[in-house]
């Protein structure tokens, strides 16, 4: 007897029908203002013979098939051959596993972040950013030099379902924790791993949440506790924030969604455009098998296409209100593409490390500018309490 469950962090599924070896499913849109594609579920009681899972609300199965996991922590692609079209996949439980997890993407849940903290002994660096609408403690990680006068803000999951951003953030933090470069010595890092924490736990889409999502809540009268707390943090270090990076994932697949790109909060040639060129160089140097390419050719200029949220978005707010010279969103694909690269968790973390290396070079290159900023605001801050 097949049983479909979604009672775990990140779970999202509606069972339409189970008819023998055919299961019809649908992603839950919940309070979304329009269609989106995220889903994750666990199946129990699967037979050894193939079972066909079919989604009846749009194309939500990747060209690599679904992501599959036995523990809900480590994921791999089931494979292109498992998915005859973008609505269907087939799975045969030949080894008789009691429970198998399936998801739209390589899923990154709070438990993954817990393992990351454990691996690097960071429990003492974890603080409460705020209490969420559902009463949960929203995590804030603070690392780097506690006496540094310059600050860098890092965020992920302003859109709850965008798991790739979390693995990229992990890679970025790994680079800082390695402690070999100027980045670790000269800066204090404030990382918000789950900006929409309730949404991540609940398995919400998060993107296009009504009346607006967390990313677009940075204007006057912010409605989410986490956003109000991030704004307070930015206010506390105003003038001393040299960079703010927000890690996202784009739309499902196809075209610009198949390679990473930056969404800029300004069009200054010395700002995000310079960072984009450096990141491109970092991603080209020592290119290894499985590395995620970055060319910069898909970058979205400020106030063009859909990048028109201004200072009511995280990136716009950090640049225009908090005064961060560099403020960008990095959009990292869920999948890659069959003819370019296949997304892996290692690849995502590698991109995060390269992104950190690019920030380091960018800051060194613009040292004179920051010297001026430092003189103007003359900040001597204590470590945060
Ligand atoms: Zn996003």
Short mmCIF file of N, CA, C and O in Angstrom, two decimals, residues 147-249:
data_model
loop_
_atom_site.label_atom_id
_atom_site.label_comp_id
_atom_site.label_asym_id
_atom_site.label_seq_id
_atom_site.Cartn_x
_atom_site.Cartn_y
_atom_site.Cartn_z
N UNK A 147 36.01 42.10 15.44
CA UNK A 147 36.41 43.50 15.64
C UNK A 147 36.43 44.30 14.33
O UNK A 147 36.80 45.47 14.33
N UNK A 148 36.06 43.66 13.25
CA UNK A 148 36.14 44.33 11.95
C UNK A 148 35.21 45.54 11.90
O UNK A 148 34.14 45.54 12.49
N UNK A 149 35.65 46.55 11.17
CA UNK A 149 34.83 47.76 11.03
C UNK A 149 33.97 47.70 9.78
O UNK A 149 33.16 48.59 9.54
N UNK A 150 34.20 46.69 8.98
CA UNK A 150 33.44 46.56 7.73
C UNK A 150 32.62 45.28 7.76
O UNK A 150 33.09 44.26 8.24
N UNK A 151 31.44 45.38 7.20
CA UNK A 151 30.48 44.30 7.35
C UNK A 151 29.96 43.83 5.99
O UNK A 151 29.85 44.63 5.06
N UNK A 152 29.66 42.54 5.94
CA UNK A 152 29.10 41.95 4.73
C UNK A 152 27.85 41.17 5.10
O UNK A 152 27.87 40.35 6.03
N UNK A 153 26.77 41.44 4.41
CA UNK A 153 25.50 40.74 4.65
C UNK A 153 25.30 39.66 3.58
O UNK A 153 25.50 39.94 2.39
N UNK A 154 24.92 38.49 4.03
CA UNK A 154 24.65 37.38 3.11
C UNK A 154 23.27 36.83 3.43
O UNK A 154 22.93 36.67 4.61
N UNK A 155 22.50 36.53 2.40
CA UNK A 155 21.15 36.02 2.65
C UNK A 155 20.78 34.96 1.62
O UNK A 155 21.33 34.93 0.51
N UNK A 156 19.88 34.09 2.02
CA UNK A 156 19.30 33.11 1.10
C UNK A 156 17.85 32.87 1.49
O UNK A 156 17.42 33.24 2.58
N UNK A 157 17.11 32.27 0.59
CA UNK A 157 15.72 31.85 0.80
C UNK A 157 14.78 33.00 1.12
O UNK A 157 13.81 32.82 1.88
N UNK A 158 15.01 34.18 0.56
CA UNK A 158 13.94 35.19 0.55
C UNK A 158 12.74 34.59 -0.18
O UNK A 158 11.61 34.97 0.06
N UNK A 159 13.04 33.69 -1.11
CA UNK A 159 12.01 32.87 -1.74
C UNK A 159 12.20 31.45 -1.22
O UNK A 159 13.23 30.80 -1.51
N UNK A 160 11.23 30.98 -0.46
CA UNK A 160 11.41 29.77 0.35
C UNK A 160 11.89 28.56 -0.44
O UNK A 160 12.71 27.78 0.05
N UNK A 161 11.42 28.38 -1.66
CA UNK A 161 11.68 27.13 -2.37
C UNK A 161 13.05 27.08 -3.04
O UNK A 161 13.42 26.05 -3.59
N UNK A 162 13.82 28.18 -2.99
CA UNK A 162 15.01 28.28 -3.84
C UNK A 162 16.26 27.68 -3.19
O UNK A 162 17.23 28.36 -2.84
N UNK A 163 16.23 26.36 -3.06
CA UNK A 163 17.31 25.61 -2.42
C UNK A 163 18.72 25.87 -2.96
O UNK A 163 19.67 25.92 -2.18
N UNK A 164 18.91 26.02 -4.28
CA UNK A 164 20.29 26.20 -4.76
C UNK A 164 21.00 27.35 -4.04
O UNK A 164 22.21 27.26 -3.77
N UNK A 165 20.27 28.41 -3.73
CA UNK A 165 20.87 29.56 -3.05
C UNK A 165 21.51 29.17 -1.72
O UNK A 165 22.53 29.74 -1.32
N UNK A 166 20.92 28.21 -1.03
CA UNK A 166 21.45 27.80 0.28
C UNK A 166 22.79 27.09 0.15
O UNK A 166 23.70 27.32 0.94
N UNK A 167 22.91 26.23 -0.86
CA UNK A 167 24.18 25.53 -1.04
C UNK A 167 25.27 26.48 -1.51
O UNK A 167 26.44 26.34 -1.13
N UNK A 168 24.91 27.48 -2.32
CA UNK A 168 25.87 28.49 -2.74
C UNK A 168 26.33 29.30 -1.51
O UNK A 168 27.52 29.57 -1.34
N UNK A 169 25.38 29.64 -0.64
CA UNK A 169 25.74 30.35 0.59
C UNK A 169 26.70 29.52 1.44
O UNK A 169 27.69 30.05 1.98
N UNK A 170 26.45 28.22 1.54
CA UNK A 170 27.36 27.33 2.29
C UNK A 170 28.78 27.43 1.73
O UNK A 170 29.75 27.53 2.47
N UNK A 171 28.89 27.38 0.41
CA UNK A 171 30.21 27.47 -0.21
C UNK A 171 30.89 28.78 0.10
O UNK A 171 32.09 28.82 0.39
N UNK A 172 30.12 29.87 0.06
CA UNK A 172 30.66 31.19 0.38
C UNK A 172 31.21 31.18 1.81
O UNK A 172 32.35 31.63 2.06
N UNK A 173 30.42 30.66 2.73
CA UNK A 173 30.84 30.64 4.14
C UNK A 173 32.07 29.75 4.32
O UNK A 173 32.96 30.07 5.12
N UNK A 174 32.13 28.65 3.58
CA UNK A 174 33.30 27.76 3.64
C UNK A 174 34.58 28.52 3.30
O UNK A 174 35.62 28.34 3.94
N UNK A 175 34.49 29.36 2.29
CA UNK A 175 35.66 30.15 1.87
C UNK A 175 36.11 31.07 3.01
O UNK A 175 37.30 31.18 3.31
N UNK A 176 35.15 31.72 3.65
CA UNK A 176 35.47 32.62 4.76
C UNK A 176 36.07 31.83 5.93
O UNK A 176 37.08 32.22 6.53
N UNK A 177 35.46 30.68 6.21
CA UNK A 177 35.90 29.86 7.35
C UNK A 177 37.29 29.26 7.13
O UNK A 177 38.01 28.97 8.08
N UNK A 178 37.66 29.09 5.85
CA UNK A 178 38.99 28.55 5.56
C UNK A 178 40.06 29.51 6.06
O UNK A 178 41.19 29.11 6.38
N UNK A 179 39.69 30.79 6.13
CA UNK A 179 40.54 31.77 6.82
C UNK A 179 41.86 32.06 6.16
O UNK A 179 42.81 32.47 6.82
N UNK A 180 41.96 31.88 4.85
CA UNK A 180 43.24 32.09 4.19
C UNK A 180 43.38 33.47 3.58
O UNK A 180 44.47 33.93 3.31
N UNK A 181 42.27 34.16 3.36
CA UNK A 181 42.35 35.42 2.63
C UNK A 181 41.99 36.64 3.46
O UNK A 181 41.67 36.55 4.65
N UNK A 182 42.04 37.80 2.80
CA UNK A 182 41.74 39.07 3.45
C UNK A 182 40.29 39.12 3.95
O UNK A 182 39.97 39.81 4.92
N UNK A 183 39.45 38.34 3.28
CA UNK A 183 38.03 38.35 3.63
C UNK A 183 37.81 37.94 5.09
O UNK A 183 37.04 38.57 5.82
N UNK A 184 38.50 36.90 5.52
CA UNK A 184 38.30 36.39 6.88
C UNK A 184 38.83 37.37 7.92
O UNK A 184 38.29 37.48 9.01
N UNK A 185 39.91 38.06 7.58
CA UNK A 185 40.56 38.93 8.57
C UNK A 185 39.89 40.30 8.69
O UNK A 185 39.81 40.86 9.76
N UNK A 186 39.41 40.80 7.57
CA UNK A 186 39.02 42.21 7.56
C UNK A 186 37.54 42.50 7.70
O UNK A 186 37.14 43.66 7.75
N UNK A 187 36.71 41.46 7.76
CA UNK A 187 35.27 41.71 7.68
C UNK A 187 34.49 40.86 8.68
O UNK A 187 34.92 39.77 9.07
N UNK A 188 33.33 41.39 9.05
CA UNK A 188 32.39 40.63 9.86
C UNK A 188 31.21 40.25 8.95
O UNK A 188 30.67 41.10 8.23
N UNK A 189 30.85 38.97 8.98
CA UNK A 189 29.79 38.46 8.11
C UNK A 189 28.52 38.18 8.91
O UNK A 189 28.58 37.53 9.96
N UNK A 190 27.42 38.65 8.39
CA UNK A 190 26.11 38.41 8.98
C UNK A 190 25.30 37.62 7.95
O UNK A 190 24.95 38.17 6.90
N UNK A 191 25.07 36.35 8.22
CA UNK A 191 24.40 35.49 7.24
C UNK A 191 23.00 35.12 7.72
O UNK A 191 22.83 34.63 8.84
N UNK A 192 22.04 35.35 6.85
CA UNK A 192 20.64 34.96 7.13
C UNK A 192 20.33 33.80 6.19
O UNK A 192 20.00 34.01 5.01
N UNK A 193 20.47 32.56 6.66
CA UNK A 193 20.35 31.42 5.74
C UNK A 193 18.92 31.16 5.25
O UNK A 193 18.74 30.60 4.18
N UNK A 194 17.92 31.57 6.07
CA UNK A 194 16.52 31.32 5.67
C UNK A 194 15.69 32.57 5.95
O UNK A 194 15.07 32.69 7.00
N UNK A 195 15.69 33.48 4.99
CA UNK A 195 14.97 34.75 5.22
C UNK A 195 13.47 34.51 5.39
O UNK A 195 12.82 35.19 6.17
N UNK A 196 12.93 33.54 4.66
CA UNK A 196 11.52 33.14 4.85
C UNK A 196 11.54 31.79 5.57
O UNK A 196 11.26 30.75 4.98
N UNK A 197 11.87 31.83 6.85
CA UNK A 197 12.10 30.58 7.60
C UNK A 197 10.81 29.75 7.70
O UNK A 197 10.85 28.54 7.47
N UNK A 198 9.71 30.40 8.04
CA UNK A 198 8.44 29.66 8.13
C UNK A 198 8.12 28.99 6.79
O UNK A 198 7.65 27.85 6.76
N UNK A 199 8.37 29.70 5.71
CA UNK A 199 8.08 29.17 4.39
C UNK A 199 8.93 27.95 4.05
O UNK A 199 8.46 26.99 3.45
N UNK A 200 10.21 28.00 4.45
CA UNK A 200 11.11 26.87 4.20
C UNK A 200 10.64 25.65 4.99
O UNK A 200 10.57 24.54 4.46
N UNK A 201 10.31 25.86 6.26
CA UNK A 201 9.84 24.75 7.10
C UNK A 201 8.55 24.15 6.53
O UNK A 201 8.38 22.93 6.46
N UNK A 202 7.64 25.04 6.13
CA UNK A 202 6.33 24.57 5.67
C UNK A 202 6.38 23.97 4.28
O UNK A 202 5.45 23.26 3.87
N UNK A 203 7.46 24.25 3.53
CA UNK A 203 7.53 23.77 2.15
C UNK A 203 6.72 24.64 1.20
O UNK A 203 6.22 24.17 0.18
N UNK A 204 6.60 25.92 1.54
CA UNK A 204 5.87 26.84 0.66
C UNK A 204 6.68 27.14 -0.60
O UNK A 204 7.90 27.00 -0.61
N UNK A 205 5.96 27.59 -1.62
CA UNK A 205 6.67 28.12 -2.80
C UNK A 205 7.48 29.35 -2.38
O UNK A 205 8.65 29.46 -2.69
N UNK A 206 6.82 30.29 -1.69
CA UNK A 206 7.50 31.51 -1.23
C UNK A 206 7.64 32.55 -2.30
O UNK A 206 7.33 33.71 -2.10
N UNK A 207 8.11 32.17 -3.46
CA UNK A 207 8.20 33.07 -4.62
C UNK A 207 6.78 33.45 -5.05
O UNK A 207 5.93 32.58 -5.22
N UNK A 208 6.53 34.75 -5.17
CA UNK A 208 5.23 35.28 -5.57
C UNK A 208 4.15 35.04 -4.52
O UNK A 208 2.96 34.97 -4.83
N UNK A 209 4.58 34.92 -3.27
CA UNK A 209 3.63 34.82 -2.17
C UNK A 209 2.79 36.11 -2.13
O UNK A 209 3.31 37.20 -2.35
N UNK A 210 1.50 35.95 -1.86
CA UNK A 210 0.62 37.13 -1.76
C UNK A 210 0.67 37.69 -0.33
O UNK A 210 0.83 36.92 0.61
N UNK A 211 0.57 38.99 -0.09
CA UNK A 211 0.45 40.05 -1.10
C UNK A 211 1.78 40.38 -1.79
O UNK A 211 1.78 40.89 -2.89
N UNK A 212 2.89 40.10 -1.15
CA UNK A 212 4.18 40.11 -1.82
C UNK A 212 5.11 39.20 -1.04
O UNK A 212 4.86 38.90 0.13
N UNK A 213 6.19 38.76 -1.68
CA UNK A 213 7.09 37.83 -0.98
C UNK A 213 8.16 38.58 -0.19
O UNK A 213 8.23 39.81 -0.22
N UNK A 214 8.98 37.81 0.54
CA UNK A 214 9.95 38.42 1.46
C UNK A 214 10.97 39.30 0.74
O UNK A 214 11.39 40.32 1.27
N UNK A 215 11.35 38.90 -0.46
CA UNK A 215 12.35 39.68 -1.20
C UNK A 215 11.86 41.11 -1.48
O UNK A 215 12.63 42.06 -1.49
N UNK A 216 10.56 41.23 -1.67
CA UNK A 216 9.99 42.52 -2.07
C UNK A 216 9.34 43.25 -0.89
O UNK A 216 8.46 44.08 -1.07
N UNK A 217 9.80 42.94 0.32
CA UNK A 217 9.17 43.49 1.53
C UNK A 217 10.02 44.57 2.18
O UNK A 217 9.81 44.92 3.34
N UNK A 218 10.99 45.12 1.46
CA UNK A 218 11.94 46.05 2.08
C UNK A 218 11.55 47.52 1.96
O UNK A 218 12.29 48.41 2.38
N UNK A 219 10.35 47.78 1.45
CA UNK A 219 9.86 49.16 1.42
C UNK A 219 9.32 49.56 2.78
O UNK A 219 9.58 48.90 3.80
N UNK A 220 8.56 50.64 2.81
CA UNK A 220 7.95 51.07 4.07
C UNK A 220 6.92 50.06 4.54
O UNK A 220 6.24 49.44 3.74
N UNK A 221 6.82 49.89 5.85
CA UNK A 221 5.79 49.01 6.41
C UNK A 221 6.01 47.54 6.13
O UNK A 221 5.07 46.83 5.75
N UNK A 222 7.24 47.07 6.28
CA UNK A 222 7.54 45.64 6.04
C UNK A 222 6.63 44.76 6.89
O UNK A 222 6.44 45.00 8.07
N UNK A 223 6.10 43.72 6.26
CA UNK A 223 5.10 42.90 6.96
C UNK A 223 5.71 41.63 7.58
O UNK A 223 5.04 40.96 8.35
N UNK A 224 6.95 41.30 7.25
CA UNK A 224 7.55 40.07 7.78
C UNK A 224 8.59 40.40 8.86
O UNK A 224 9.43 41.29 8.68
N UNK A 225 8.54 39.64 9.96
CA UNK A 225 9.44 39.88 11.10
C UNK A 225 10.90 39.78 10.67
O UNK A 225 11.74 40.57 11.10
N UNK A 226 11.21 38.80 9.82
CA UNK A 226 12.61 38.61 9.42
C UNK A 226 13.11 39.83 8.65
O UNK A 226 14.23 40.28 8.85
N UNK A 227 12.26 40.38 7.79
CA UNK A 227 12.68 41.54 6.98
C UNK A 227 12.88 42.75 7.89
O UNK A 227 13.85 43.50 7.73
N UNK A 228 11.98 42.94 8.84
CA UNK A 228 12.16 44.07 9.77
C UNK A 228 13.48 43.92 10.53
O UNK A 228 14.19 44.90 10.76
N UNK A 229 13.82 42.69 10.90
CA UNK A 229 15.06 42.45 11.65
C UNK A 229 16.29 42.67 10.76
O UNK A 229 17.31 43.19 11.22
N UNK A 230 16.22 42.26 9.50
CA UNK A 230 17.35 42.48 8.58
C UNK A 230 17.54 43.98 8.37
O UNK A 230 18.67 44.48 8.34
N UNK A 231 16.45 44.71 8.25
CA UNK A 231 16.55 46.17 8.09
C UNK A 231 17.19 46.80 9.33
O UNK A 231 17.99 47.74 9.22
N UNK A 232 16.81 46.30 10.52
CA UNK A 232 17.40 46.84 11.76
C UNK A 232 18.90 46.56 11.81
O UNK A 232 19.70 47.40 12.24
N UNK A 233 19.27 45.36 11.34
CA UNK A 233 20.69 44.99 11.28
C UNK A 233 21.44 45.93 10.34
O UNK A 233 22.53 46.42 10.64
N UNK A 234 20.84 46.20 9.20
CA UNK A 234 21.46 47.10 8.21
C UNK A 234 21.56 48.52 8.77
O UNK A 234 22.54 49.23 8.50
N UNK A 235 20.57 48.91 9.52
CA UNK A 235 20.59 50.25 10.12
C UNK A 235 21.72 50.36 11.13
O UNK A 235 22.43 51.36 11.21
N UNK A 236 21.91 49.28 11.90
CA UNK A 236 22.96 49.24 12.93
C UNK A 236 24.35 49.44 12.31
O UNK A 236 25.20 50.11 12.88
N UNK A 237 24.56 48.87 11.14
CA UNK A 237 25.88 48.93 10.51
C UNK A 237 25.89 49.85 9.29
O UNK A 237 26.78 49.76 8.44
N UNK A 238 24.93 50.71 9.22
CA UNK A 238 24.79 51.59 8.05
C UNK A 238 26.09 52.37 7.80
O UNK A 238 26.69 52.91 8.73
N UNK A 239 26.51 52.41 6.56
CA UNK A 239 27.75 53.09 6.21
C UNK A 239 28.97 52.21 6.32
O UNK A 239 30.04 52.56 5.82
N UNK A 240 28.84 51.08 7.01
CA UNK A 240 29.97 50.17 7.18
C UNK A 240 29.74 48.85 6.43
O UNK A 240 30.57 47.95 6.50
N UNK A 241 28.62 48.74 5.76
CA UNK A 241 28.33 47.52 4.98
C UNK A 241 28.94 47.70 3.59
O UNK A 241 28.53 48.60 2.85
N UNK A 242 29.91 46.88 3.28
CA UNK A 242 30.59 47.04 2.00
C UNK A 242 30.00 46.14 0.91
O UNK A 242 30.20 46.40 -0.28
N UNK A 243 29.31 45.10 1.31
CA UNK A 243 28.71 44.22 0.31
C UNK A 243 27.50 43.51 0.90
O UNK A 243 27.48 43.19 2.09
N UNK A 244 26.50 43.29 0.05
CA UNK A 244 25.33 42.52 0.43
C UNK A 244 25.02 41.58 -0.72
O UNK A 244 24.85 42.03 -1.86
N UNK A 245 24.99 40.29 -0.42
CA UNK A 245 24.73 39.31 -1.47
C UNK A 245 23.55 38.44 -1.07
O UNK A 245 23.46 37.97 0.06
N UNK A 246 22.67 38.24 -2.03
CA UNK A 246 21.45 37.48 -1.79
C UNK A 246 21.42 36.33 -2.80
O UNK A 246 21.53 36.57 -4.01
N UNK A 247 21.31 35.11 -2.29
CA UNK A 247 21.44 33.94 -3.16
C UNK A 247 20.07 33.33 -3.48
O UNK A 247 19.35 32.92 -2.57
N UNK A 248 19.77 33.27 -4.74
CA UNK A 248 18.45 32.82 -5.22
C UNK A 248 18.60 31.72 -6.26
O UNK A 248 19.71 31.34 -6.64
N UNK A 249 17.44 31.25 -6.73
CA UNK A 249 17.38 30.40 -7.93
C UNK A 249 16.33 31.03 -8.84
O UNK A 249 15.38 31.64 -8.36
#
